Amino acid sequence: MSSNLETPMRVKPYWEPLLADIDATVAEYEENGYDGTALHPGPVTVLGPGAYEGSAGLSVLLPKSAYETLEGLVEDADPDGIDVYASVADELVLLGLFIRFEAAGRVLGLPAYYDRSNADAMLEWADEHGNLDLHLRTLGGERLVLSCVEPDRFVPTDEEAG
């Protein structure tokens, strides 16, 4: 699903390759029997502790159509897990997130990112509380929050960091 939401300038050099990786990985999930959808969001914002209802995580702006796809899946089933792939480029952590709905045989691929220089408070809170929240939202104020119970997966390993 394409998006006309603006991607920040600093992220733009990495955005198209990240979207291509998301699309390719969703295709791999499809080869393994999943019905896959690649979501192409707009800007991603770091939410520090307490920024939204006492949680910390990433706020991901989705086009209305992508949000409705996600909302429809969540209405039918809870996600069974989120596979996270991380890499680093120019102090940006680039994330490939794959939200699995096993009972429905569905997977949603979602790119995200954060700047390492302004994520310490979010990551410390996530480590302390054992979860990192993904706030998937629209410009109209609709919001779904998915909690990831392995927040360390959002921090690239030394190998991923290059």
Short mmCIF file of C-alpha atoms in Angstrom, two decimals:
data_model
loop_
_atom_site.label_atom_id
_atom_site.label_comp_id
_atom_site.label_asym_id
_atom_site.label_seq_id
_atom_site.Cartn_x
_atom_site.Cartn_y
_atom_site.Cartn_z
CA MET A 1 0.00 0.00 0.00
CA SER A 2 1.62 3.21 -1.04
CA SER A 3 1.52 6.38 0.98
CA ASN A 4 1.69 10.03 0.08
CA LEU A 5 2.60 10.95 3.67
CA GLU A 6 5.88 12.84 3.74
CA THR A 7 9.04 11.02 4.80
CA PRO A 8 11.59 13.19 6.66
CA MET A 9 14.56 14.30 4.54
CA ARG A 10 17.11 12.51 6.70
CA VAL A 11 15.34 9.19 6.17
CA LYS A 12 14.69 9.57 2.42
CA PRO A 13 18.01 8.07 1.20
CA TYR A 14 17.18 4.85 3.07
CA TRP A 15 13.40 4.77 2.64
CA GLU A 16 13.02 3.21 -0.82
CA PRO A 17 15.54 0.40 -0.07
CA LEU A 18 13.77 -0.24 3.26
CA LEU A 19 10.39 -0.43 1.50
CA ALA A 20 11.89 -2.83 -1.06
CA ASP A 21 13.19 -5.02 1.80
CA ILE A 22 9.73 -4.99 3.41
CA ASP A 23 8.10 -6.00 0.12
CA ALA A 24 10.67 -8.79 -0.46
CA THR A 25 10.29 -10.16 3.07
CA VAL A 26 6.49 -10.12 2.82
CA ALA A 27 6.90 -12.14 -0.41
CA GLU A 28 9.02 -14.66 1.54
CA TYR A 29 6.27 -14.96 4.16
CA GLU A 30 3.80 -15.55 1.30
CA GLU A 31 6.02 -18.36 -0.01
CA ASN A 32 5.64 -19.90 3.45
CA GLY A 33 1.86 -19.83 3.32
CA TYR A 34 0.96 -16.42 4.73
CA ASP A 35 -1.31 -13.87 3.11
CA GLY A 36 0.92 -10.80 3.27
CA THR A 37 0.46 -7.07 3.05
CA ALA A 38 3.24 -4.48 3.03
CA LEU A 39 2.22 -1.23 4.69
CA HIS A 40 4.02 1.95 3.64
CA PRO A 41 3.67 4.48 6.46
CA GLY A 42 4.57 8.11 6.81
CA PRO A 43 6.76 9.63 9.52
CA VAL A 44 7.76 7.71 12.64
CA THR A 45 8.19 9.54 15.94
CA VAL A 46 9.90 8.43 19.14
CA LEU A 47 7.53 8.59 22.11
CA GLY A 48 9.44 9.09 25.33
CA PRO A 49 8.12 7.84 28.68
CA GLY A 50 4.71 9.27 29.44
CA ALA A 51 4.26 10.89 26.02
CA TYR A 52 1.07 8.91 25.50
CA GLU A 53 -0.83 7.22 28.33
CA GLY A 54 2.25 6.28 30.32
CA SER A 55 3.99 4.22 27.66
CA ALA A 56 7.04 4.67 25.48
CA GLY A 57 7.67 3.50 21.95
CA LEU A 58 7.26 4.49 18.34
CA SER A 59 4.39 6.42 16.82
CA VAL A 60 3.87 5.38 13.20
CA LEU A 61 1.65 7.50 10.97
CA LEU A 62 -0.37 5.35 8.57
CA PRO A 63 -2.52 6.28 5.59
CA LYS A 64 -6.20 5.64 6.33
CA SER A 65 -6.34 2.61 3.99
CA ALA A 66 -3.34 0.94 5.69
CA TYR A 67 -4.81 1.66 9.13
CA GLU A 68 -8.12 0.10 8.08
CA THR A 69 -6.31 -3.04 6.91
CA LEU A 70 -4.59 -3.35 10.28
CA GLU A 71 -7.76 -2.51 12.19
CA GLY A 72 -9.69 -5.23 10.34
CA LEU A 73 -7.11 -7.84 11.28
CA VAL A 74 -6.94 -6.79 14.93
CA GLU A 75 -10.75 -6.94 15.17
CA ASP A 76 -10.63 -10.60 14.09
CA ALA A 77 -7.55 -11.77 16.00
CA ASP A 78 -4.75 -10.63 18.26
CA PRO A 79 -1.30 -10.51 16.74
CA ASP A 80 0.73 -13.59 17.64
CA GLY A 81 4.06 -11.85 17.41
CA ILE A 82 6.17 -9.22 15.75
CA ASP A 83 9.33 -10.23 13.93
CA VAL A 84 11.85 -7.39 14.06
CA TYR A 85 14.82 -6.84 11.77
CA ALA A 86 17.11 -3.91 12.55
CA SER A 87 20.04 -2.20 10.88
CA VAL A 88 21.83 1.12 11.31
CA ALA A 89 22.64 3.82 8.76
CA ASP A 90 23.88 7.29 9.66
CA GLU A 91 22.75 6.91 13.31
CA LEU A 92 19.25 5.95 12.13
CA VAL A 93 17.95 2.59 13.24
CA LEU A 94 15.99 1.15 10.31
CA LEU A 95 13.41 -1.44 11.28
CA GLY A 96 11.52 -4.07 9.35
CA LEU A 97 8.51 -5.09 11.48
CA PHE A 98 6.39 -8.08 10.55
CA ILE A 99 3.18 -8.43 12.55
CA ARG A 100 1.96 -12.03 12.43
CA PHE A 101 -1.65 -13.18 12.79
CA GLU A 102 -1.19 -16.96 12.83
CA ALA A 103 -4.88 -17.95 13.11
CA ALA A 104 -5.72 -15.82 10.08
CA GLY A 105 -2.55 -16.83 8.20
CA ARG A 106 -1.73 -13.13 7.73
CA VAL A 107 1.36 -10.99 8.08
CA LEU A 108 1.72 -7.23 7.80
CA GLY A 109 5.12 -5.79 6.93
CA LEU A 110 5.85 -2.34 8.27
CA PRO A 111 9.00 -0.22 7.98
CA ALA A 112 9.93 2.08 10.85
CA TYR A 113 12.94 3.97 12.09
CA TYR A 114 14.31 6.05 14.92
CA ASP A 115 17.30 8.29 15.51
CA ARG A 116 19.70 6.69 17.99
CA SER A 117 20.59 10.10 19.42
CA ASN A 118 17.08 10.78 20.75
CA ALA A 119 15.92 7.29 21.70
CA ASP A 120 17.72 6.65 25.00
CA ALA A 121 14.77 7.48 27.26
CA MET A 122 12.38 5.37 25.17
CA LEU A 123 14.75 2.39 25.13
CA GLU A 124 15.54 2.63 28.85
CA TRP A 125 11.81 2.73 29.68
CA ALA A 126 11.14 -0.22 27.36
CA ASP A 127 13.94 -2.25 28.94
CA GLU A 128 12.74 -1.44 32.46
CA HIS A 129 9.08 -2.25 31.70
CA GLY A 130 9.69 -5.19 29.36
CA ASN A 131 7.79 -3.80 26.40
CA LEU A 132 7.95 -1.23 23.64
CA ASP A 133 4.68 0.06 22.25
CA LEU A 134 3.95 0.63 18.59
CA HIS A 135 1.36 3.39 18.24
CA LEU A 136 -0.13 2.92 14.77
CA ARG A 137 -2.21 5.99 14.00
CA THR A 138 -3.87 8.15 11.39
CA LEU A 139 -3.94 11.91 10.95
CA GLY A 140 -7.58 11.73 12.03
CA GLY A 141 -6.60 10.58 15.52
CA GLU A 142 -7.40 6.89 15.22
CA ARG A 143 -4.84 4.77 17.08
CA LEU A 144 -4.02 1.13 17.71
CA VAL A 145 -1.32 0.25 20.21
CA LEU A 146 0.59 -3.02 19.89
CA SER A 147 2.99 -3.92 22.69
CA CYS A 148 6.19 -5.72 21.81
CA VAL A 149 7.37 -7.79 24.77
CA GLU A 150 10.93 -8.14 23.53
CA PRO A 151 12.06 -4.50 23.29
CA ASP A 152 15.72 -5.49 22.97
CA ARG A 153 14.91 -6.67 19.43
CA PHE A 154 14.45 -2.98 18.48
CA VAL A 155 18.09 -2.30 19.37
CA PRO A 156 20.50 -3.46 16.67
CA THR A 157 23.18 -5.94 17.65
CA ASP A 158 26.80 -5.03 17.00
CA GLU A 159 26.61 -7.09 13.80
CA GLU A 160 23.47 -5.25 12.59
CA ALA A 161 24.96 -1.89 13.54
CA GLY A 162 27.78 -2.52 11.09
#
